Amino acid sequence: MSEYIAVVGAGLIGRAWSMVFARAGRSVRLYDAQPEALAGAKEAILQSLHDLQRAGLVEEPEAILARIQVEPDLALAVAGAAYVQECGPENLEVKQEIYRRLEAETAPDTILASSTSGIAASRFTGHLTHPERCLVAHPVNPPYLVPVVEVVPAPNTGQDAVEKTLALMSEVGQVPVLVKRELPGFVLNRLQGALLNEALRLFRDGYVSAEDLDKTVKHGLGLRWSFMGPFETIDLNAPAGVTDYARRYGPLYAEVDAQRDGASPWQEETLAALEAERRSALPLEGLAERQAWRDRQLMALGAYRKLQNERGA
């Protein structure tokens, strides 16, 4: 796939995708319906590229930026594109209209991929003449620092579009994961949701403070999960692997699962208590600075992983 990439939407995710593709040597056209979003896009991208340079993750930020062209006209942005990464609002009706316009302005074989966090592609592409080239390519925010991408085809997505999207993601340095069929929230957010639901229950029921729960993940589960997943974790946590682990600990997990009540933990009272504890630890005016700290931590982790890969570790 040698032709240029079009990115539709110049918000946080759209700018991040532009960096991913341009960093890998691809020419990018970045479009947004809001002129003010485009006006500051390249400046914001350059700042992020300089941060990546300081972390040792990119060279020549200006050269990368030069591959990104801001285009205020959708037809010109997507004309001739081999692949379009849509980063519009998480709104079904808006996406249906965006895809209607994208189909009208692109060649029938142009792949149209959505960054949606949880809306199945079939819901906003079923009205198209060529839905076979549409699918979801859901990143983690920000994709230029967290590489996994969920590739989720709709029932009528063609295999060619799936294979080309998987290949493209690998070529530009991302880590594609194929979700074999549609389901709400896909895989990543369902896993994240399971942990969040249990965390909120434990906090709601007074078993642990928000700070100590975060410590449990940050200094416990998260250390292992930063380089291996839950299945490999349990495979290595018993002398004879997965079945041995299941024999030892499966009954405990089954008992815990049976104890969970069916009530939603996302209640206003619980969230208000959590908000109060978090704002005590981090006032709202410090949120942006802490977000920047998070990104620097991810850059440092990315630099370490890059070094390990170069060493063959």
mmCIF file of N, CA and C in Angstrom, residues 153-269:
data_model
loop_
_atom_site.group_PDB
_atom_site.id
_atom_site.type_symbol
_atom_site.label_atom_id
_atom_site.label_comp_id
_atom_site.label_asym_id
_atom_site.label_seq_id
_atom_site.Cartn_x
_atom_site.Cartn_y
_atom_site.Cartn_z
ATOM 1 N N PRO A 153 -13.649 -6.158 11.559
ATOM 2 C CA PRO A 153 -14.481 -6.142 10.355
ATOM 3 C C PRO A 153 -15.959 -6.266 10.689
ATOM 4 N N ALA A 154 -16.790 -5.705 9.822
ATOM 5 C CA ALA A 154 -18.232 -5.937 9.882
ATOM 6 C C ALA A 154 -18.526 -7.249 9.156
ATOM 7 N N PRO A 155 -19.735 -7.791 9.282
ATOM 8 C CA PRO A 155 -20.052 -9.044 8.579
ATOM 9 C C PRO A 155 -19.850 -8.958 7.071
ATOM 10 N N ASN A 156 -20.038 -7.757 6.477
ATOM 11 C CA ASN A 156 -19.879 -7.651 5.020
ATOM 12 C C ASN A 156 -18.550 -7.029 4.609
ATOM 13 N N THR A 157 -17.601 -6.918 5.535
ATOM 14 C CA THR A 157 -16.271 -6.427 5.177
ATOM 15 C C THR A 157 -15.527 -7.496 4.386
ATOM 16 N N GLY A 158 -14.886 -7.109 3.291
ATOM 17 C CA GLY A 158 -14.138 -8.055 2.485
ATOM 18 C C GLY A 158 -12.820 -8.443 3.128
ATOM 19 N N GLN A 159 -12.378 -9.661 2.884
ATOM 20 C CA GLN A 159 -11.125 -10.150 3.448
ATOM 21 C C GLN A 159 -9.940 -9.324 2.968
ATOM 22 N N ASP A 160 -10.019 -8.820 1.749
ATOM 23 C CA ASP A 160 -8.928 -8.019 1.207
ATOM 24 C C ASP A 160 -8.723 -6.757 2.036
ATOM 25 N N ALA A 161 -9.813 -6.105 2.431
ATOM 26 C CA ALA A 161 -9.707 -4.897 3.252
ATOM 27 C C ALA A 161 -9.112 -5.214 4.613
ATOM 28 N N VAL A 162 -9.500 -6.344 5.176
ATOM 29 C CA VAL A 162 -8.968 -6.755 6.482
ATOM 30 C C VAL A 162 -7.471 -6.993 6.386
ATOM 31 N N GLU A 163 -7.052 -7.770 5.403
ATOM 32 C CA GLU A 163 -5.638 -8.112 5.267
ATOM 33 C C GLU A 163 -4.786 -6.878 4.981
ATOM 34 N N LYS A 164 -5.280 -5.980 4.140
ATOM 35 C CA LYS A 164 -4.521 -4.770 3.835
ATOM 36 C C LYS A 164 -4.403 -3.859 5.057
ATOM 37 N N THR A 165 -5.453 -3.786 5.856
ATOM 38 C CA THR A 165 -5.406 -2.955 7.057
ATOM 39 C C THR A 165 -4.440 -3.538 8.079
ATOM 40 N N LEU A 166 -4.488 -4.848 8.290
ATOM 41 C CA LEU A 166 -3.546 -5.494 9.199
ATOM 42 C C LEU A 166 -2.112 -5.251 8.743
ATOM 43 N N ALA A 167 -1.885 -5.384 7.435
ATOM 44 C CA ALA A 167 -0.532 -5.183 6.898
ATOM 45 C C ALA A 167 -0.083 -3.742 7.077
ATOM 46 N N LEU A 168 -0.976 -2.788 6.781
ATOM 47 C CA LEU A 168 -0.625 -1.381 6.924
ATOM 48 C C LEU A 168 -0.253 -1.053 8.363
ATOM 49 N N MET A 169 -1.039 -1.523 9.307
ATOM 50 C CA MET A 169 -0.753 -1.230 10.705
ATOM 51 C C MET A 169 0.611 -1.767 11.129
ATOM 52 N N SER A 170 0.936 -2.957 10.675
ATOM 53 C CA SER A 170 2.257 -3.505 10.980
ATOM 54 C C SER A 170 3.357 -2.680 10.318
ATOM 55 N N GLU A 171 3.123 -2.271 9.080
ATOM 56 C CA GLU A 171 4.129 -1.507 8.338
ATOM 57 C C GLU A 171 4.431 -0.162 8.992
ATOM 58 N N VAL A 172 3.444 0.458 9.626
ATOM 59 C CA VAL A 172 3.666 1.780 10.218
ATOM 60 C C VAL A 172 4.024 1.686 11.701
ATOM 61 N N GLY A 173 4.320 0.481 12.183
ATOM 62 C CA GLY A 173 4.838 0.318 13.540
ATOM 63 C C GLY A 173 3.806 0.090 14.613
ATOM 64 N N GLN A 174 2.538 -0.112 14.231
ATOM 65 C CA GLN A 174 1.509 -0.410 15.219
ATOM 66 C C GLN A 174 1.449 -1.926 15.440
ATOM 67 N N VAL A 175 0.667 -2.342 16.417
ATOM 68 C CA VAL A 175 0.499 -3.763 16.726
ATOM 69 C C VAL A 175 -0.963 -4.117 16.499
ATOM 70 N N PRO A 176 -1.305 -4.629 15.313
ATOM 71 C CA PRO A 176 -2.711 -4.925 15.022
ATOM 72 C C PRO A 176 -3.202 -6.182 15.720
ATOM 73 N N VAL A 177 -4.440 -6.125 16.191
ATOM 74 C CA VAL A 177 -5.118 -7.269 16.800
ATOM 75 C C VAL A 177 -6.415 -7.481 16.028
ATOM 76 N N LEU A 178 -6.617 -8.654 15.494
ATOM 77 C CA LEU A 178 -7.830 -8.945 14.745
ATOM 78 C C LEU A 178 -8.936 -9.391 15.689
ATOM 79 N N VAL A 179 -10.013 -8.610 15.743
ATOM 80 C CA VAL A 179 -11.222 -9.010 16.468
ATOM 81 C C VAL A 179 -12.106 -9.701 15.432
ATOM 82 N N LYS A 180 -12.336 -10.973 15.592
ATOM 83 C CA LYS A 180 -12.881 -11.795 14.520
ATOM 84 C C LYS A 180 -14.302 -11.444 14.124
ATOM 85 N N ARG A 181 -15.076 -10.913 15.047
ATOM 86 C CA ARG A 181 -16.422 -10.459 14.697
ATOM 87 C C ARG A 181 -16.827 -9.322 15.641
ATOM 88 N N GLU A 182 -17.840 -8.583 15.232
ATOM 89 C CA GLU A 182 -18.258 -7.397 15.972
ATOM 90 C C GLU A 182 -18.862 -7.753 17.330
ATOM 91 N N LEU A 183 -18.559 -6.909 18.309
ATOM 92 C CA LEU A 183 -19.229 -6.952 19.605
ATOM 93 C C LEU A 183 -19.053 -5.594 20.265
ATOM 94 N N PRO A 184 -20.014 -5.155 21.075
ATOM 95 C CA PRO A 184 -19.933 -3.823 21.676
ATOM 96 C C PRO A 184 -18.664 -3.648 22.514
ATOM 97 N N GLY A 185 -17.950 -2.550 22.283
ATOM 98 C CA GLY A 185 -16.745 -2.269 23.048
ATOM 99 C C GLY A 185 -15.508 -2.986 22.554
ATOM 100 N N PHE A 186 -15.700 -3.898 21.572
ATOM 101 C CA PHE A 186 -14.577 -4.673 21.024
ATOM 102 C C PHE A 186 -13.887 -5.454 22.154
ATOM 103 N N VAL A 187 -12.575 -5.628 22.104
ATOM 104 C CA VAL A 187 -11.887 -6.436 23.111
ATOM 105 C C VAL A 187 -11.255 -5.552 24.194
ATOM 106 N N LEU A 188 -10.512 -4.539 23.780
ATOM 107 C CA LEU A 188 -9.767 -3.741 24.748
ATOM 108 C C LEU A 188 -10.678 -3.080 25.767
ATOM 109 N N ASN A 189 -11.735 -2.429 25.318
ATOM 110 C CA ASN A 189 -12.609 -1.738 26.259
ATOM 111 C C ASN A 189 -13.444 -2.694 27.096
ATOM 112 N N ARG A 190 -13.676 -3.902 26.597
ATOM 113 C CA ARG A 190 -14.362 -4.896 27.439
ATOM 114 C C ARG A 190 -13.441 -5.358 28.562
ATOM 115 N N LEU A 191 -12.154 -5.549 28.253
ATOM 116 C CA LEU A 191 -11.200 -5.898 29.306
ATOM 117 C C LEU A 191 -11.042 -4.747 30.295
ATOM 118 N N GLN A 192 -10.877 -3.538 29.763
ATOM 119 C CA GLN A 192 -10.736 -2.375 30.631
ATOM 120 C C GLN A 192 -12.003 -2.183 31.476
ATOM 121 N N GLY A 193 -13.160 -2.405 30.850
ATOM 122 C CA GLY A 193 -14.422 -2.255 31.563
ATOM 123 C C GLY A 193 -14.581 -3.252 32.694
ATOM 124 N N ALA A 194 -14.122 -4.482 32.476
ATOM 125 C CA ALA A 194 -14.226 -5.496 33.532
ATOM 126 C C ALA A 194 -13.409 -5.076 34.754
ATOM 127 N N LEU A 195 -12.211 -4.562 34.518
ATOM 128 C CA LEU A 195 -11.373 -4.112 35.629
ATOM 129 C C LEU A 195 -11.973 -2.879 36.301
ATOM 130 N N LEU A 196 -12.467 -1.933 35.497
ATOM 131 C CA LEU A 196 -13.070 -0.727 36.068
ATOM 132 C C LEU A 196 -14.324 -1.056 36.880
ATOM 133 N N ASN A 197 -15.157 -1.962 36.375
ATOM 134 C CA ASN A 197 -16.366 -2.338 37.105
ATOM 135 C C ASN A 197 -16.016 -2.921 38.474
ATOM 136 N N GLU A 198 -15.034 -3.819 38.500
ATOM 137 C CA GLU A 198 -14.644 -4.419 39.773
ATOM 138 C C GLU A 198 -13.970 -3.398 40.674
ATOM 139 N N ALA A 199 -13.162 -2.515 40.105
ATOM 140 C CA ALA A 199 -12.506 -1.479 40.902
ATOM 141 C C ALA A 199 -13.536 -0.576 41.566
ATOM 142 N N LEU A 200 -14.565 -0.186 40.803
ATOM 143 C CA LEU A 200 -15.609 0.672 41.364
ATOM 144 C C LEU A 200 -16.398 -0.049 42.465
ATOM 145 N N ARG A 201 -16.664 -1.340 42.288
ATOM 146 C CA ARG A 201 -17.370 -2.092 43.333
ATOM 147 C C ARG A 201 -16.547 -2.142 44.627
ATOM 148 N N LEU A 202 -15.253 -2.413 44.490
ATOM 149 C CA LEU A 202 -14.390 -2.495 45.670
ATOM 150 C C LEU A 202 -14.309 -1.150 46.381
ATOM 151 N N PHE A 203 -14.256 -0.078 45.593
ATOM 152 C CA PHE A 203 -14.233 1.269 46.165
ATOM 153 C C PHE A 203 -15.582 1.614 46.785
ATOM 154 N N ARG A 204 -16.665 1.331 46.054
ATOM 155 C CA ARG A 204 -18.019 1.628 46.529
ATOM 156 C C ARG A 204 -18.332 0.937 47.847
ATOM 157 N N ASP A 205 -17.893 -0.320 47.956
ATOM 158 C CA ASP A 205 -18.244 -1.119 49.129
ATOM 159 C C ASP A 205 -17.269 -0.944 50.284
ATOM 160 N N GLY A 206 -16.324 -0.007 50.128
ATOM 161 C CA GLY A 206 -15.454 0.354 51.240
ATOM 162 C C GLY A 206 -14.299 -0.590 51.511
ATOM 163 N N TYR A 207 -13.935 -1.415 50.549
ATOM 164 C CA TYR A 207 -12.830 -2.336 50.765
ATOM 165 C C TYR A 207 -11.461 -1.674 50.591
ATOM 166 N N VAL A 208 -11.410 -0.601 49.808
ATOM 167 C CA VAL A 208 -10.108 -0.018 49.477
ATOM 168 C C VAL A 208 -10.307 1.425 49.035
ATOM 169 N N SER A 209 -9.301 2.254 49.280
ATOM 170 C CA SER A 209 -9.352 3.632 48.793
ATOM 171 C C SER A 209 -8.984 3.667 47.320
ATOM 172 N N ALA A 210 -9.321 4.764 46.671
ATOM 173 C CA ALA A 210 -8.948 4.920 45.263
ATOM 174 C C ALA A 210 -7.434 4.873 45.103
ATOM 175 N N GLU A 211 -6.722 5.513 46.007
ATOM 176 C CA GLU A 211 -5.255 5.542 45.917
ATOM 177 C C GLU A 211 -4.671 4.140 46.053
ATOM 178 N N ASP A 212 -5.157 3.365 47.018
ATOM 179 C CA ASP A 212 -4.596 2.028 47.213
ATOM 180 C C ASP A 212 -4.996 1.074 46.099
ATOM 181 N N LEU A 213 -6.183 1.271 45.523
ATOM 182 C CA LEU A 213 -6.535 0.435 44.391
ATOM 183 C C LEU A 213 -5.600 0.717 43.214
ATOM 184 N N ASP A 214 -5.327 2.003 42.956
ATOM 185 C CA ASP A 214 -4.390 2.340 41.880
ATOM 186 C C ASP A 214 -3.002 1.764 42.160
ATOM 187 N N LYS A 215 -2.581 1.778 43.427
ATOM 188 C CA LYS A 215 -1.293 1.182 43.783
ATOM 189 C C LYS A 215 -1.262 -0.309 43.435
ATOM 190 N N THR A 216 -2.389 -0.988 43.676
ATOM 191 C CA THR A 216 -2.457 -2.423 43.424
ATOM 192 C C THR A 216 -2.193 -2.746 41.962
ATOM 193 N N VAL A 217 -2.745 -1.914 41.081
ATOM 194 C CA VAL A 217 -2.519 -2.140 39.648
ATOM 195 C C VAL A 217 -1.145 -1.629 39.237
ATOM 196 N N LYS A 218 -0.800 -0.422 39.677
ATOM 197 C CA LYS A 218 0.457 0.215 39.252
ATOM 198 C C LYS A 218 1.688 -0.575 39.700
ATOM 199 N N HIS A 219 1.672 -1.038 40.943
ATOM 200 C CA HIS A 219 2.832 -1.739 41.499
ATOM 201 C C HIS A 219 2.649 -3.252 41.537
ATOM 202 N N GLY A 220 1.545 -3.739 40.993
ATOM 203 C CA GLY A 220 1.282 -5.171 40.991
ATOM 204 C C GLY A 220 0.986 -5.692 39.607
ATOM 205 N N LEU A 221 -0.307 -5.752 39.280
ATOM 206 C CA LEU A 221 -0.716 -6.310 37.995
ATOM 207 C C LEU A 221 -0.071 -5.589 36.823
ATOM 208 N N GLY A 222 -0.005 -4.260 36.899
ATOM 209 C CA GLY A 222 0.492 -3.480 35.766
ATOM 210 C C GLY A 222 1.925 -3.770 35.398
ATOM 211 N N LEU A 223 2.757 -4.129 36.371
ATOM 212 C CA LEU A 223 4.160 -4.424 36.061
ATOM 213 C C LEU A 223 4.266 -5.621 35.128
ATOM 214 N N ARG A 224 3.499 -6.655 35.429
ATOM 215 C CA ARG A 224 3.526 -7.832 34.542
ATOM 216 C C ARG A 224 2.829 -7.532 33.226
ATOM 217 N N TRP A 225 1.711 -6.828 33.304
ATOM 218 C CA TRP A 225 0.918 -6.575 32.104
ATOM 219 C C TRP A 225 1.600 -5.611 31.140
ATOM 220 N N SER A 226 2.663 -4.938 31.559
ATOM 221 C CA SER A 226 3.360 -4.046 30.639
ATOM 222 C C SER A 226 4.177 -4.808 29.604
ATOM 223 N N PHE A 227 4.399 -6.101 29.830
ATOM 224 C CA PHE A 227 5.156 -6.873 28.833
ATOM 225 C C PHE A 227 4.577 -8.255 28.547
ATOM 226 N N MET A 228 3.497 -8.635 29.222
ATOM 227 C CA MET A 228 2.821 -9.884 28.859
ATOM 228 C C MET A 228 1.352 -9.793 29.259
ATOM 229 N N GLY A 229 0.528 -10.572 28.582
ATOM 230 C CA GLY A 229 -0.905 -10.501 28.801
ATOM 231 C C GLY A 229 -1.383 -11.460 29.881
ATOM 232 N N PRO A 230 -2.697 -11.451 30.191
ATOM 233 C CA PRO A 230 -3.213 -12.269 31.285
ATOM 234 C C PRO A 230 -3.088 -13.766 31.054
ATOM 235 N N PHE A 231 -3.195 -14.218 29.808
ATOM 236 C CA PHE A 231 -3.085 -15.654 29.573
ATOM 237 C C PHE A 231 -1.649 -16.135 29.754
ATOM 238 N N GLU A 232 -0.685 -15.381 29.240
ATOM 239 C CA GLU A 232 0.707 -15.769 29.471
ATOM 240 C C GLU A 232 1.045 -15.661 30.955
ATOM 241 N N THR A 233 0.465 -14.663 31.630
ATOM 242 C CA THR A 233 0.713 -14.500 33.060
ATOM 243 C C THR A 233 0.337 -15.755 33.830
ATOM 244 N N ILE A 234 -0.870 -16.272 33.611
ATOM 245 C CA ILE A 234 -1.272 -17.456 34.380
ATOM 246 C C ILE A 234 -0.531 -18.700 33.918
ATOM 247 N N ASP A 235 -0.146 -18.737 32.644
ATOM 248 C CA ASP A 235 0.625 -19.876 32.134
ATOM 249 C C ASP A 235 1.966 -19.989 32.856
ATOM 250 N N LEU A 236 2.539 -18.823 33.209
ATOM 251 C CA LEU A 236 3.842 -18.806 33.878
ATOM 252 C C LEU A 236 3.736 -18.836 35.396
ATOM 253 N N ASN A 237 2.511 -18.706 35.921
ATOM 254 C CA ASN A 237 2.335 -18.619 37.369
ATOM 255 C C ASN A 237 1.991 -19.941 38.034
ATOM 256 N N ALA A 238 2.106 -21.033 37.306
ATOM 257 C CA ALA A 238 1.911 -22.365 37.881
ATOM 258 C C ALA A 238 2.973 -23.288 37.281
ATOM 259 N N PRO A 239 3.475 -24.234 38.055
ATOM 260 C CA PRO A 239 4.570 -25.095 37.569
ATOM 261 C C PRO A 239 4.281 -25.819 36.270
ATOM 262 N N ALA A 240 3.006 -26.175 36.046
ATOM 263 C CA ALA A 240 2.668 -26.953 34.852
ATOM 264 C C ALA A 240 1.763 -26.185 33.897
ATOM 265 N N GLY A 241 1.753 -24.857 33.977
ATOM 266 C CA GLY A 241 1.060 -24.059 32.982
ATOM 267 C C GLY A 241 -0.403 -23.790 33.281
ATOM 268 N N VAL A 242 -1.156 -23.487 32.202
ATOM 269 C CA VAL A 242 -2.520 -22.977 32.320
ATOM 270 C C VAL A 242 -3.444 -23.939 33.060
ATOM 271 N N THR A 243 -3.452 -25.206 32.671
ATOM 272 C CA THR A 243 -4.387 -26.139 33.308
ATOM 273 C C THR A 243 -4.045 -26.332 34.779
ATOM 274 N N ASP A 244 -2.777 -26.313 35.110
ATOM 275 C CA ASP A 244 -2.348 -26.413 36.505
ATOM 276 C C ASP A 244 -2.824 -25.183 37.286
ATOM 277 N N TYR A 245 -2.684 -24.006 36.677
ATOM 278 C CA TYR A 245 -3.142 -22.770 37.316
ATOM 279 C C TYR A 245 -4.650 -22.825 37.550
ATOM 280 N N ALA A 246 -5.381 -23.298 36.532
ATOM 281 C CA ALA A 246 -6.840 -23.379 36.647
ATOM 282 C C ALA A 246 -7.249 -24.334 37.761
ATOM 283 N N ARG A 247 -6.531 -25.430 37.901
ATOM 284 C CA ARG A 247 -6.843 -26.399 38.964
ATOM 285 C C ARG A 247 -6.618 -25.779 40.340
ATOM 286 N N ARG A 248 -5.546 -25.000 40.467
ATOM 287 C CA ARG A 248 -5.196 -24.396 41.749
ATOM 288 C C ARG A 248 -6.100 -23.222 42.115
ATOM 289 N N TYR A 249 -6.375 -22.344 41.134
ATOM 290 C CA TYR A 249 -7.010 -21.060 41.454
ATOM 291 C C TYR A 249 -8.371 -20.853 40.790
ATOM 292 N N GLY A 250 -8.735 -21.736 39.860
ATOM 293 C CA GLY A 250 -10.013 -21.583 39.196
ATOM 294 C C GLY A 250 -11.202 -21.528 40.147
ATOM 295 N N PRO A 251 -11.262 -22.403 41.153
ATOM 296 C CA PRO A 251 -12.394 -22.340 42.089
ATOM 297 C C PRO A 251 -12.501 -20.997 42.811
ATOM 298 N N LEU A 252 -11.380 -20.401 43.172
ATOM 299 C CA LEU A 252 -11.406 -19.085 43.825
ATOM 300 C C LEU A 252 -12.009 -18.036 42.903
ATOM 301 N N TYR A 253 -11.556 -18.000 41.632
ATOM 302 C CA TYR A 253 -12.079 -17.011 40.693
ATOM 303 C C TYR A 253 -13.559 -17.240 40.414
ATOM 304 N N ALA A 254 -13.976 -18.500 40.346
ATOM 305 C CA ALA A 254 -15.390 -18.800 40.125
ATOM 306 C C ALA A 254 -16.232 -18.314 41.307
ATOM 307 N N GLU A 255 -15.718 -18.509 42.533
ATOM 308 C CA GLU A 255 -16.435 -18.058 43.725
ATOM 309 C C GLU A 255 -16.551 -16.534 43.753
ATOM 310 N N VAL A 256 -15.445 -15.839 43.423
ATOM 311 C CA VAL A 256 -15.460 -14.376 43.387
ATOM 312 C C VAL A 256 -16.459 -13.883 42.351
ATOM 313 N N ASP A 257 -16.472 -14.524 41.175
ATOM 314 C CA ASP A 257 -17.368 -14.096 40.108
ATOM 315 C C ASP A 257 -18.826 -14.270 40.521
ATOM 316 N N ALA A 258 -19.116 -15.345 41.257
ATOM 317 C CA ALA A 258 -20.484 -15.604 41.694
ATOM 318 C C ALA A 258 -20.942 -14.591 42.739
ATOM 319 N N GLN A 259 -20.011 -13.984 43.455
ATOM 320 C CA GLN A 259 -20.354 -13.026 44.506
ATOM 321 C C GLN A 259 -20.685 -11.637 43.962
ATOM 322 N N ARG A 260 -20.348 -11.362 42.726
ATOM 323 C CA ARG A 260 -20.578 -10.029 42.169
ATOM 324 C C ARG A 260 -22.078 -9.788 42.004
ATOM 325 N N ASP A 261 -22.517 -8.618 42.478
ATOM 326 C CA ASP A 261 -23.933 -8.307 42.306
ATOM 327 C C ASP A 261 -24.169 -7.756 40.905
ATOM 328 N N GLY A 262 -25.437 -7.745 40.510
ATOM 329 C CA GLY A 262 -25.775 -7.310 39.161
ATOM 330 C C GLY A 262 -25.963 -5.817 39.025
ATOM 331 N N ALA A 263 -25.893 -5.093 40.140
ATOM 332 C CA ALA A 263 -26.111 -3.639 40.090
ATOM 333 C C ALA A 263 -24.933 -2.947 39.417
ATOM 334 N N SER A 264 -25.236 -1.932 38.627
ATOM 335 C CA SER A 264 -24.170 -1.171 37.976
ATOM 336 C C SER A 264 -23.348 -0.430 39.018
ATOM 337 N N PRO A 265 -22.009 -0.519 38.945
ATOM 338 C CA PRO A 265 -21.176 0.236 39.882
ATOM 339 C C PRO A 265 -21.018 1.701 39.487
ATOM 340 N N TRP A 266 -21.562 2.081 38.324
ATOM 341 C CA TRP A 266 -21.395 3.441 37.815
ATOM 342 C C TRP A 266 -22.524 4.361 38.312
ATOM 343 N N GLN A 267 -22.729 4.346 39.621
ATOM 344 C CA GLN A 267 -23.774 5.159 40.214
ATOM 345 C C GLN A 267 -23.236 6.534 40.598
ATOM 346 N N GLU A 268 -24.130 7.520 40.601
ATOM 347 C CA GLU A 268 -23.729 8.908 40.846
ATOM 348 C C GLU A 268 -23.038 9.068 42.198
ATOM 349 N N GLU A 269 -23.533 8.402 43.218
ATOM 350 C CA GLU A 269 -22.946 8.531 44.553
ATOM 351 C C GLU A 269 -21.524 7.996 44.589
#
